Amino acid sequence: MRRALAVLLFAGLAACAPRAVVPPTPPPPPAQKLVLVAADFADLPGWAADRHAEMLPAFARSCARLARLPDDRDLGLAGRAGDWRGVCAQAQRIAPADHAAARAFLETAFRPFAVAEAANGPEGLFTGYYEPELRGAVARGGAFTIPLHARPSDLVTVDLGEFRPELRGQRIAGSVQNGVLRPYPARDRINAGALAGRSDVLVWVDDPVDAFFLEIQGSGRVVLPDGRVLRLGFAAQNGHPYVAIGRTLIERGALTRENVSMQSIRAWLAANPQDARGVMETNPSYVFFRVLEGDGPLGSEGVALTPGRSLAVDRSFLPMGVPLWLDAEDPLDPSQRIRRAMMAQDTGGAIRGVVRGDVFWGAGPEAAERAGRMRARGRYWLLLPAGISPRS
């Protein structure tokens, strides 16, 4: 899974200071509301042209997770775990690369629902992410001075949905002090040494910018001096909200909305090393990692992600492990569209909203290029087993 966070601003007035005129605090933005509208597969742009069987390995991974849940486990608008037993069994009988059979299965076993936000309609923002590769060593020394931390021993993560149903998908984190949960240190304090004695270092890398972007991606590979590869995945996050440093650079006039991308942000940080740390610290979120064995990277659902077929969504609105149909602009060719069946298998600190998604593109230079440049308008449809009446 993938995370990151936003700056706390606070100011104090001395008791004897003259009173200043303080503008009223603006009201919070209205809460978003999910709207689902029943549709037909003929309504899905480009549906017939997809290679539908390419989505089934990702679907099988979500089915394996669902198989471990009791039949009556509530999945929110996706019904209950038992409602998925039949479709999961049917998918197993489809031969690999049999796209016609996969399409027929989806059309007979599922119903599509157009997803929209009540006030803003069906279109939203879709970005991309990938699995980066870094250079590192298990012992500090030489160029390897930037730590990647394991989950601290005193970090407590709270799923608020377990206490209030209306808070499903929302989480906070902190440490317990004198019986009270307090906020965990933000990025600037962690960089200054606040984790001393609280967290093990998994590996030391040679570039603070690479380490920062690894946190944003949520997982990656670290190549050690002897050629071994250490695969790291998201373990926890410090509980502070995510702030995109691209927005910080736009506000400072360093970049524009038209040219901001992962590539332009990295170029600015490389060209301004004296300011890079301060800019990165405007994002108070900090991610902790764990070593992964076997397939990966892992998404928030706890299953290995499938390049081009796994999508990060806001789990406050959409459950993990459900199929979606995506229709969005192609970041490398504006004349083309990304139209494909995908699985909701991850979340992210910046992925907030009813119509908001992050496409996992895999590893390697092409995946990095696509992910870094993807800032597309698009929409999606939710696919649910035919017997489920969603509760939006």
CSV table of C-alpha atoms in Angstrom, one decimal:
chain,number,residue,atom,x,y,z
A,1,MET,CA,0.0,0.0,0.0
A,2,ARG,CA,1.1,3.5,-0.5
A,3,ARG,CA,1.1,6.7,1.7
A,4,ALA,CA,2.4,10.2,2.5
A,5,LEU,CA,1.2,13.5,4.2
A,6,ALA,CA,0.5,17.3,4.9
A,7,VAL,CA,1.9,20.2,7.0
A,8,LEU,CA,0.5,21.2,10.4
A,9,LEU,CA,0.5,25.0,10.6
A,10,PHE,CA,0.1,26.6,14.0
A,11,ALA,CA,0.6,30.0,15.5
A,12,GLY,CA,0.5,31.4,19.0
A,13,LEU,CA,-0.2,34.9,20.4
A,14,ALA,CA,1.4,36.1,23.6
A,15,ALA,CA,-1.1,36.9,26.3
A,16,CYS,CA,-0.1,40.5,26.5
A,17,ALA,CA,0.1,41.1,22.7
A,18,PRO,CA,-2.4,43.4,21.0
A,19,ARG,CA,-5.3,41.5,19.4
A,20,ALA,CA,-5.0,41.1,15.7
A,21,VAL,CA,-7.8,40.9,13.3
A,22,VAL,CA,-8.1,37.2,12.4
A,23,PRO,CA,-10.1,36.2,9.4
A,24,PRO,CA,-12.8,33.6,10.0
A,25,THR,CA,-11.8,30.0,9.4
A,26,PRO,CA,-13.2,28.8,6.1
A,27,PRO,CA,-15.8,26.1,6.4
A,28,PRO,CA,-14.6,22.5,5.6
A,29,PRO,CA,-15.3,21.3,2.1
A,30,PRO,CA,-18.6,19.4,1.9
A,31,ALA,CA,-18.3,15.6,2.4
A,32,GLN,CA,-18.3,13.7,-0.8
A,33,LYS,CA,-21.1,11.2,-1.6
A,34,LEU,CA,-20.9,8.1,-3.8
A,35,VAL,CA,-23.6,7.6,-6.4
A,36,LEU,CA,-24.0,4.4,-8.3
A,37,VAL,CA,-26.1,4.1,-11.4
A,38,ALA,CA,-26.9,0.7,-13.0
A,39,ALA,CA,-25.4,0.4,-16.5
A,40,ASP,CA,-25.0,-2.1,-19.3
A,41,PHE,CA,-21.7,-3.4,-20.6
A,42,ALA,CA,-22.5,-1.7,-23.9
A,43,ASP,CA,-22.2,1.6,-22.0
A,44,LEU,CA,-18.5,0.9,-21.1
A,45,PRO,CA,-16.3,2.7,-23.7
A,46,GLY,CA,-13.9,0.2,-25.4
A,47,TRP,CA,-15.3,-2.8,-23.5
A,48,ALA,CA,-15.1,-5.2,-26.4
A,49,ALA,CA,-11.5,-4.4,-27.3
A,50,ASP,CA,-9.9,-5.3,-23.9
A,51,ARG,CA,-7.8,-8.4,-23.3
A,52,HIS,CA,-10.1,-9.4,-20.5
A,53,ALA,CA,-8.2,-12.5,-19.4
A,54,GLU,CA,-5.2,-10.3,-18.4
A,55,MET,CA,-7.3,-9.2,-15.4
A,56,LEU,CA,-8.0,-12.7,-14.1
A,57,PRO,CA,-4.7,-13.3,-12.3
A,58,ALA,CA,-5.3,-10.1,-10.3
A,59,PHE,CA,-8.9,-11.2,-9.7
A,60,ALA,CA,-7.7,-14.7,-8.5
A,61,ARG,CA,-5.5,-13.0,-5.9
A,62,SER,CA,-8.4,-11.1,-4.5
A,63,CYS,CA,-10.5,-14.2,-4.5
A,64,ALA,CA,-7.8,-16.0,-2.5
A,65,ARG,CA,-8.0,-13.3,0.1
A,66,LEU,CA,-11.8,-13.5,0.2
A,67,ALA,CA,-11.7,-17.3,0.6
A,68,ARG,CA,-10.1,-16.7,4.1
A,69,LEU,CA,-13.1,-14.6,5.2
A,70,PRO,CA,-16.3,-16.0,6.8
A,71,ASP,CA,-19.4,-16.0,4.5
A,72,ASP,CA,-21.1,-13.3,6.5
A,73,ARG,CA,-18.2,-10.8,6.5
A,74,ASP,CA,-19.7,-7.4,5.5
A,75,LEU,CA,-17.9,-5.9,2.4
A,76,GLY,CA,-19.9,-2.7,2.4
A,77,LEU,CA,-21.6,-1.9,-0.9
A,78,ALA,CA,-20.0,-5.1,-2.3
A,79,GLY,CA,-22.3,-7.4,-0.2
A,80,ARG,CA,-20.8,-10.1,1.9
A,81,ALA,CA,-17.8,-12.4,1.3
A,82,GLY,CA,-20.2,-15.4,0.6
A,83,ASP,CA,-21.6,-13.5,-2.4
A,84,TRP,CA,-18.3,-13.9,-4.2
A,85,ARG,CA,-17.8,-17.6,-3.8
A,86,GLY,CA,-19.6,-18.5,-7.0
A,87,VAL,CA,-17.9,-15.9,-9.3
A,88,CYS,CA,-14.5,-16.8,-7.9
A,89,ALA,CA,-15.0,-20.5,-8.6
A,90,GLN,CA,-16.2,-19.7,-12.2
A,91,ALA,CA,-13.1,-17.6,-12.9
A,92,GLN,CA,-10.8,-20.5,-12.0
A,93,ARG,CA,-12.2,-22.5,-14.9
A,94,ILE,CA,-11.2,-20.0,-17.6
A,95,ALA,CA,-8.0,-20.9,-19.5
A,96,PRO,CA,-5.2,-18.3,-19.5
A,97,ALA,CA,-5.3,-16.0,-22.5
A,98,ASP,CA,-8.9,-17.0,-23.4
A,99,HIS,CA,-10.1,-13.5,-23.7
A,100,ALA,CA,-13.5,-14.4,-25.2
A,101,ALA,CA,-14.3,-16.7,-22.3
A,102,ALA,CA,-13.1,-14.1,-19.8
A,103,ARG,CA,-15.3,-11.5,-21.4
A,104,ALA,CA,-18.3,-13.8,-21.4
A,105,PHE,CA,-17.7,-14.6,-17.8
A,106,LEU,CA,-17.7,-11.0,-16.7
A,107,GLU,CA,-20.8,-10.1,-18.8
A,108,THR,CA,-22.9,-13.0,-17.3
A,109,ALA,CA,-21.6,-13.0,-13.7
A,110,PHE,CA,-21.4,-9.3,-13.1
A,111,ARG,CA,-23.4,-6.1,-13.4
A,112,PRO,CA,-21.7,-2.7,-14.1
A,113,PHE,CA,-22.5,0.4,-12.1
A,114,ALA,CA,-21.4,3.9,-13.2
A,115,VAL,CA,-19.6,5.6,-10.3
A,116,ALA,CA,-20.1,9.3,-9.7
A,117,GLU,CA,-19.7,11.9,-7.0
A,118,ALA,CA,-23.1,13.5,-6.1
A,119,ALA,CA,-21.9,17.1,-6.6
A,120,ASN,CA,-19.1,16.8,-9.1
A,121,GLY,CA,-20.3,14.1,-11.5
A,122,PRO,CA,-18.5,11.0,-12.9
A,123,GLU,CA,-15.1,12.4,-13.9
A,124,GLY,CA,-12.1,12.5,-11.6
A,125,LEU,CA,-8.3,12.4,-11.4
A,126,PHE,CA,-6.3,9.3,-12.2
A,127,THR,CA,-2.5,9.1,-11.6
A,128,GLY,CA,0.0,6.3,-11.7
A,129,TYR,CA,2.7,4.6,-9.6
A,130,TYR,CA,5.4,2.1,-10.0
A,131,GLU,CA,8.0,-0.1,-8.2
A,132,PRO,CA,11.3,1.9,-8.1
A,133,GLU,CA,14.8,0.5,-7.8
A,134,LEU,CA,17.4,2.0,-5.4
A,135,ARG,CA,21.0,1.3,-4.4
A,136,GLY,CA,21.7,0.4,-0.8
A,137,ALA,CA,23.6,-1.6,1.9
A,138,VAL,CA,22.5,-3.3,5.1
A,139,ALA,CA,25.2,-1.4,7.0
A,140,ARG,CA,25.8,2.3,7.1
A,141,GLY,CA,28.9,3.5,5.4
A,142,GLY,CA,30.4,5.3,2.4
A,143,ALA,CA,27.6,6.7,0.2
A,144,PHE,CA,24.9,4.8,2.1
A,145,THR,CA,23.7,7.2,4.8
A,146,ILE,CA,20.0,7.5,4.3
A,147,PRO,CA,17.9,5.1,6.5
A,148,LEU,CA,14.8,3.2,5.5
A,149,HIS,CA,13.1,2.4,8.7
A,150,ALA,CA,11.1,-0.6,9.9
A,151,ARG,CA,7.8,0.0,11.7
A,152,PRO,CA,8.6,1.6,15.1
A,153,SER,CA,7.9,-0.5,18.2
A,154,ASP,CA,5.7,2.2,19.7
A,155,LEU,CA,3.6,3.1,16.6
A,156,VAL,CA,-0.1,2.4,17.1
A,157,THR,CA,-2.4,2.4,14.0
A,158,VAL,CA,-6.2,2.7,14.5
A,159,ASP,CA,-8.8,1.7,11.9
A,160,LEU,CA,-11.6,4.2,12.8
A,161,GLY,CA,-14.1,2.1,10.9
A,162,GLU,CA,-13.9,-0.5,13.7
A,163,PHE,CA,-15.3,2.0,16.1
A,164,ARG,CA,-17.7,4.0,13.9
A,165,PRO,CA,-19.2,2.5,10.7
A,166,GLU,CA,-19.4,6.0,9.1
A,167,LEU,CA,-15.6,6.2,9.4
A,168,ARG,CA,-15.0,3.1,7.3
A,169,GLY,CA,-11.7,3.3,5.5
A,170,GLN,CA,-10.2,6.1,7.7
A,171,ARG,CA,-7.1,5.6,9.9
A,172,ILE,CA,-5.0,7.5,12.3
A,173,ALA,CA,-1.7,6.6,13.9
A,174,GLY,CA,0.3,7.8,16.9
A,175,SER,CA,2.0,6.6,20.1
A,176,VAL,CA,0.5,6.1,23.6
A,177,GLN,CA,1.7,8.5,26.2
A,178,ASN,CA,0.3,8.2,29.7
A,179,GLY,CA,-2.6,6.3,28.4
A,180,VAL,CA,-3.4,8.8,25.7
A,181,LEU,CA,-2.8,8.4,21.9
A,182,ARG,CA,-0.7,11.3,20.7
A,183,PRO,CA,0.4,12.2,17.2
A,184,TYR,CA,3.6,10.6,15.9
A,185,PRO,CA,6.6,12.8,14.9
A,186,ALA,CA,6.3,14.4,11.5
A,187,ARG,CA,8.9,14.0,8.7
A,188,ASP,CA,11.1,17.0,9.9
A,189,ARG,CA,11.4,15.6,13.4
A,190,ILE,CA,12.1,12.1,12.1
A,191,ASN,CA,14.9,13.5,9.8
A,192,ALA,CA,16.3,15.2,12.9
A,193,GLY,CA,16.6,11.9,14.8
A,194,ALA,CA,13.2,11.4,16.5
A,195,LEU,CA,13.2,7.6,15.8
A,196,ALA,CA,16.4,6.9,17.7
A,197,GLY,CA,15.7,3.8,19.8
A,198,ARG,CA,12.2,3.4,18.4
A,199,SER,CA,12.8,1.8,15.0
A,200,ASP,CA,15.3,-0.5,13.3
A,201,VAL,CA,16.9,0.5,10.0
A,202,LEU,CA,16.2,-2.1,7.3
A,203,VAL,CA,18.7,-0.8,4.8
A,204,TRP,CA,20.8,2.4,4.1
A,205,VAL,CA,20.5,4.0,0.6
A,206,ASP,CA,22.5,6.6,-1.2
A,207,ASP,CA,20.0,9.2,-2.2
A,208,PRO,CA,17.5,11.1,0.0
A,209,VAL,CA,15.3,11.9,-3.1
A,210,ASP,CA,15.1,8.2,-4.1
A,211,ALA,CA,14.2,7.4,-0.5
A,212,PHE,CA,11.4,10.0,-0.5
A,213,PHE,CA,9.9,8.8,-3.8
A,214,LEU,CA,10.1,5.2,-2.5
A,215,GLU,CA,7.8,6.3,0.3
A,216,ILE,CA,5.4,7.8,-2.2
A,217,GLN,CA,5.3,4.7,-4.3
A,218,GLY,CA,4.9,2.5,-1.2
A,219,SER,CA,7.2,-0.3,-2.3
A,220,GLY,CA,10.4,-1.0,-4.2
A,221,ARG,CA,13.6,-2.9,-4.7
A,222,VAL,CA,17.0,-2.1,-3.2
A,223,VAL,CA,20.0,-3.5,-5.0
A,224,LEU,CA,22.8,-4.4,-2.5
A,225,PRO,CA,26.6,-4.2,-3.3
A,226,ASP,CA,26.8,-8.0,-3.8
A,227,GLY,CA,24.0,-7.9,-6.3
A,228,ARG,CA,21.3,-9.3,-4.0
A,229,VAL,CA,17.9,-7.5,-4.2
A,230,LEU,CA,15.9,-6.6,-1.2
A,231,ARG,CA,12.2,-6.1,-1.9
A,232,LEU,CA,10.5,-3.6,0.5
A,233,GLY,CA,6.8,-3.1,1.0
A,234,PHE,CA,4.7,-0.7,3.0
A,235,ALA,CA,4.5,-1.5,6.7
A,236,ALA,CA,3.0,1.6,8.3
A,237,GLN,CA,2.7,5.3,8.2
A,238,ASN,CA,3.2,8.0,10.8
A,239,GLY,CA,-0.4,9.2,10.7
A,240,HIS,CA,0.2,12.7,9.3
A,241,PRO,CA,-1.8,13.7,6.2
A,242,TYR,CA,-0.1,13.6,2.8
A,243,VAL,CA,1.0,16.8,1.1
A,244,ALA,CA,2.1,16.6,-2.5
A,245,ILE,CA,5.4,18.6,-2.8
A,246,GLY,CA,4.5,19.3,-6.4
A,247,ARG,CA,1.8,21.6,-5.0
A,248,THR,CA,4.5,23.2,-2.7
A,249,LEU,CA,6.7,23.9,-5.7
A,250,ILE,CA,3.8,25.4,-7.7
A,251,GLU,CA,2.9,27.7,-4.8
A,252,ARG,CA,6.6,28.8,-4.6
A,253,GLY,CA,6.6,29.5,-8.4
A,254,ALA,CA,9.2,26.9,-9.0
A,255,LEU,CA,6.9,24.8,-11.3
A,256,THR,CA,3.6,25.4,-13.0
A,257,ARG,CA,0.5,23.2,-13.1
A,258,GLU,CA,1.2,22.5,-16.7
A,259,ASN,CA,4.7,21.1,-16.2
A,260,VAL,CA,4.5,19.4,-12.8
A,261,SER,CA,5.3,15.7,-12.9
A,262,MET,CA,7.4,13.3,-11.1
A,263,GLN,CA,10.2,13.9,-13.6
A,264,SER,CA,10.0,17.7,-13.2
A,265,ILE,CA,9.9,17.5,-9.4
A,266,ARG,CA,13.0,15.2,-9.3
A,267,ALA,CA,14.8,17.6,-11.7
A,268,TRP,CA,14.1,20.6,-9.5
A,269,LEU,CA,15.2,18.7,-6.3
A,270,ALA,CA,18.5,17.7,-8.1
A,271,ALA,CA,19.1,21.2,-9.3
A,272,ASN,CA,18.4,22.7,-5.8
A,273,PRO,CA,20.1,20.4,-3.3
A,274,GLN,CA,20.3,23.2,-0.6
A,275,ASP,CA,16.5,23.5,-0.6
A,276,ALA,CA,15.5,19.9,-1.4
A,277,ARG,CA,15.2,18.7,2.2
A,278,GLY,CA,13.1,21.7,3.3
A,279,VAL,CA,10.7,21.1,0.4
A,280,MET,CA,10.4,17.4,1.1
A,281,GLU,CA,9.7,18.2,4.7
A,282,THR,CA,6.6,20.2,3.8
A,283,ASN,CA,5.2,16.7,3.4
A,284,PRO,CA,5.0,15.6,7.1
A,285,SER,CA,4.0,12.0,6.2
A,286,TYR,CA,6.6,9.3,6.7
A,287,VAL,CA,6.4,5.7,5.6
A,288,PHE,CA,7.9,2.7,7.3
A,289,PHE,CA,8.8,-0.5,5.4
A,290,ARG,CA,9.1,-4.3,5.8
A,291,VAL,CA,11.0,-6.9,3.9
A,292,LEU,CA,8.8,-8.8,1.4
A,293,GLU,CA,9.3,-12.5,0.6
A,294,GLY,CA,7.8,-14.0,-2.6
A,295,ASP,CA,5.6,-12.1,-5.0
A,296,GLY,CA,5.2,-8.3,-4.7
A,297,PRO,CA,4.8,-5.5,-4.3
A,298,LEU,CA,1.8,-5.9,-2.0
A,299,GLY,CA,-1.1,-3.5,-2.1
A,300,SER,CA,-3.3,-2.5,0.9
A,301,GLU,CA,-5.5,-5.5,0.2
A,302,GLY,CA,-2.6,-7.7,1.1
A,303,VAL,CA,-2.2,-9.3,-2.3
A,304,ALA,CA,0.6,-8.9,-4.9
A,305,LEU,CA,-0.2,-6.1,-7.4
A,306,THR,CA,-0.5,-6.8,-11.2
A,307,PRO,CA,1.1,-4.2,-13.5
A,308,GLY,CA,-1.6,-2.4,-15.5
A,309,ARG,CA,-4.4,-4.2,-13.8
A,310,SER,CA,-4.2,-3.1,-10.1
A,311,LEU,CA,-5.8,0.2,-9.1
A,312,ALA,CA,-5.4,2.2,-5.9
A,313,VAL,CA,-8.7,3.7,-4.8
A,314,ASP,CA,-10.2,5.5,-1.8
A,315,ARG,CA,-11.4,2.7,0.5
A,316,SER,CA,-13.7,5.2,2.3
A,317,PHE,CA,-15.9,4.8,-0.8
A,318,LEU,CA,-14.9,1.6,-2.6
A,319,PRO,CA,-14.0,-1.8,-1.1
A,320,MET,CA,-10.9,-3.7,-1.8
A,321,GLY,CA,-10.9,-6.6,-4.2
A,322,VAL,CA,-13.7,-5.5,-6.6
A,323,PRO,CA,-13.4,-5.3,-10.4
A,324,LEU,CA,-13.6,-1.9,-12.1
A,325,TRP,CA,-13.7,-0.7,-15.7
A,326,LEU,CA,-11.4,2.3,-16.3
A,327,ASP,CA,-11.7,4.9,-19.0
A,328,ALA,CA,-9.0,7.6,-18.7
A,329,GLU,CA,-6.6,9.6,-20.8
A,330,ASP,CA,-3.3,8.0,-21.8
A,331,PRO,CA,-0.4,10.0,-20.2
A,332,LEU,CA,2.0,9.2,-23.1
A,333,ASP,CA,-0.5,9.7,-26.0
A,334,PRO,CA,-3.3,12.2,-25.5
A,335,SER,CA,-5.1,10.8,-28.6
A,336,GLN,CA,-5.5,7.4,-26.9
A,337,ARG,CA,-7.5,6.2,-23.9
A,338,ILE,CA,-6.7,3.7,-21.2
A,339,ARG,CA,-9.7,1.4,-21.3
A,340,ARG,CA,-9.4,-1.9,-19.3
A,341,ALA,CA,-10.7,-4.1,-16.5
A,342,MET,CA,-8.9,-3.6,-13.3
A,343,MET,CA,-9.0,-4.6,-9.6
A,344,ALA,CA,-9.2,-2.3,-6.6
A,345,GLN,CA,-6.3,-3.7,-4.6
A,346,ASP,CA,-4.5,-0.7,-3.1
A,347,THR,CA,-4.9,2.7,-1.4
A,348,GLY,CA,-2.7,5.7,-1.0
A,349,GLY,CA,-2.3,8.8,1.1
A,350,ALA,CA,-3.1,11.1,-1.9
A,351,ILE,CA,-5.9,8.9,-3.2
A,352,ARG,CA,-8.9,10.7,-1.7
A,353,GLY,CA,-12.3,11.0,-3.3
A,354,VAL,CA,-15.1,9.1,-4.9
A,355,VAL,CA,-13.7,9.2,-8.4
A,356,ARG,CA,-9.9,9.0,-7.8
A,357,GLY,CA,-7.5,6.3,-8.8
A,358,ASP,CA,-3.9,5.4,-9.1
A,359,VAL,CA,-2.8,2.9,-11.7
A,360,PHE,CA,0.1,0.5,-10.8
A,361,TRP,CA,2.3,0.2,-13.9
A,362,GLY,CA,5.0,-2.2,-12.6
A,363,ALA,CA,8.8,-1.8,-12.5
A,364,GLY,CA,11.4,-0.5,-14.9
A,365,PRO,CA,11.9,2.7,-17.0
A,366,GLU,CA,8.7,2.5,-19.0
A,367,ALA,CA,6.6,2.0,-15.9
A,368,ALA,CA,8.4,5.0,-14.2
A,369,GLU,CA,7.8,7.1,-17.3
A,370,ARG,CA,4.1,6.3,-17.4
A,371,ALA,CA,3.6,6.7,-13.7
A,372,GLY,CA,5.5,9.9,-13.5
A,373,ARG,CA,3.5,11.6,-16.3
A,374,MET,CA,0.1,10.3,-15.5
A,375,ARG,CA,-2.3,13.0,-14.4
A,376,ALA,CA,-5.4,12.1,-16.4
A,377,ARG,CA,-9.1,12.9,-16.3
A,378,GLY,CA,-11.3,9.8,-16.4
A,379,ARG,CA,-14.1,7.7,-14.9
A,380,TYR,CA,-14.8,4.2,-13.8
A,381,TRP,CA,-17.6,1.6,-13.5
A,382,LEU,CA,-17.9,-0.8,-10.6
A,383,LEU,CA,-18.5,-4.5,-11.4
A,384,LEU,CA,-20.5,-6.4,-8.8
A,385,PRO,CA,-21.7,-10.0,-8.9
A,386,ALA,CA,-25.2,-10.1,-10.4
A,387,GLY,CA,-26.9,-11.1,-7.2
A,388,ILE,CA,-25.7,-8.0,-5.2
A,389,SER,CA,-27.8,-4.9,-4.8
A,390,PRO,CA,-25.2,-2.3,-3.8
A,391,ARG,CA,-25.7,0.0,-0.8
A,392,SER,CA,-24.2,3.3,-2.0
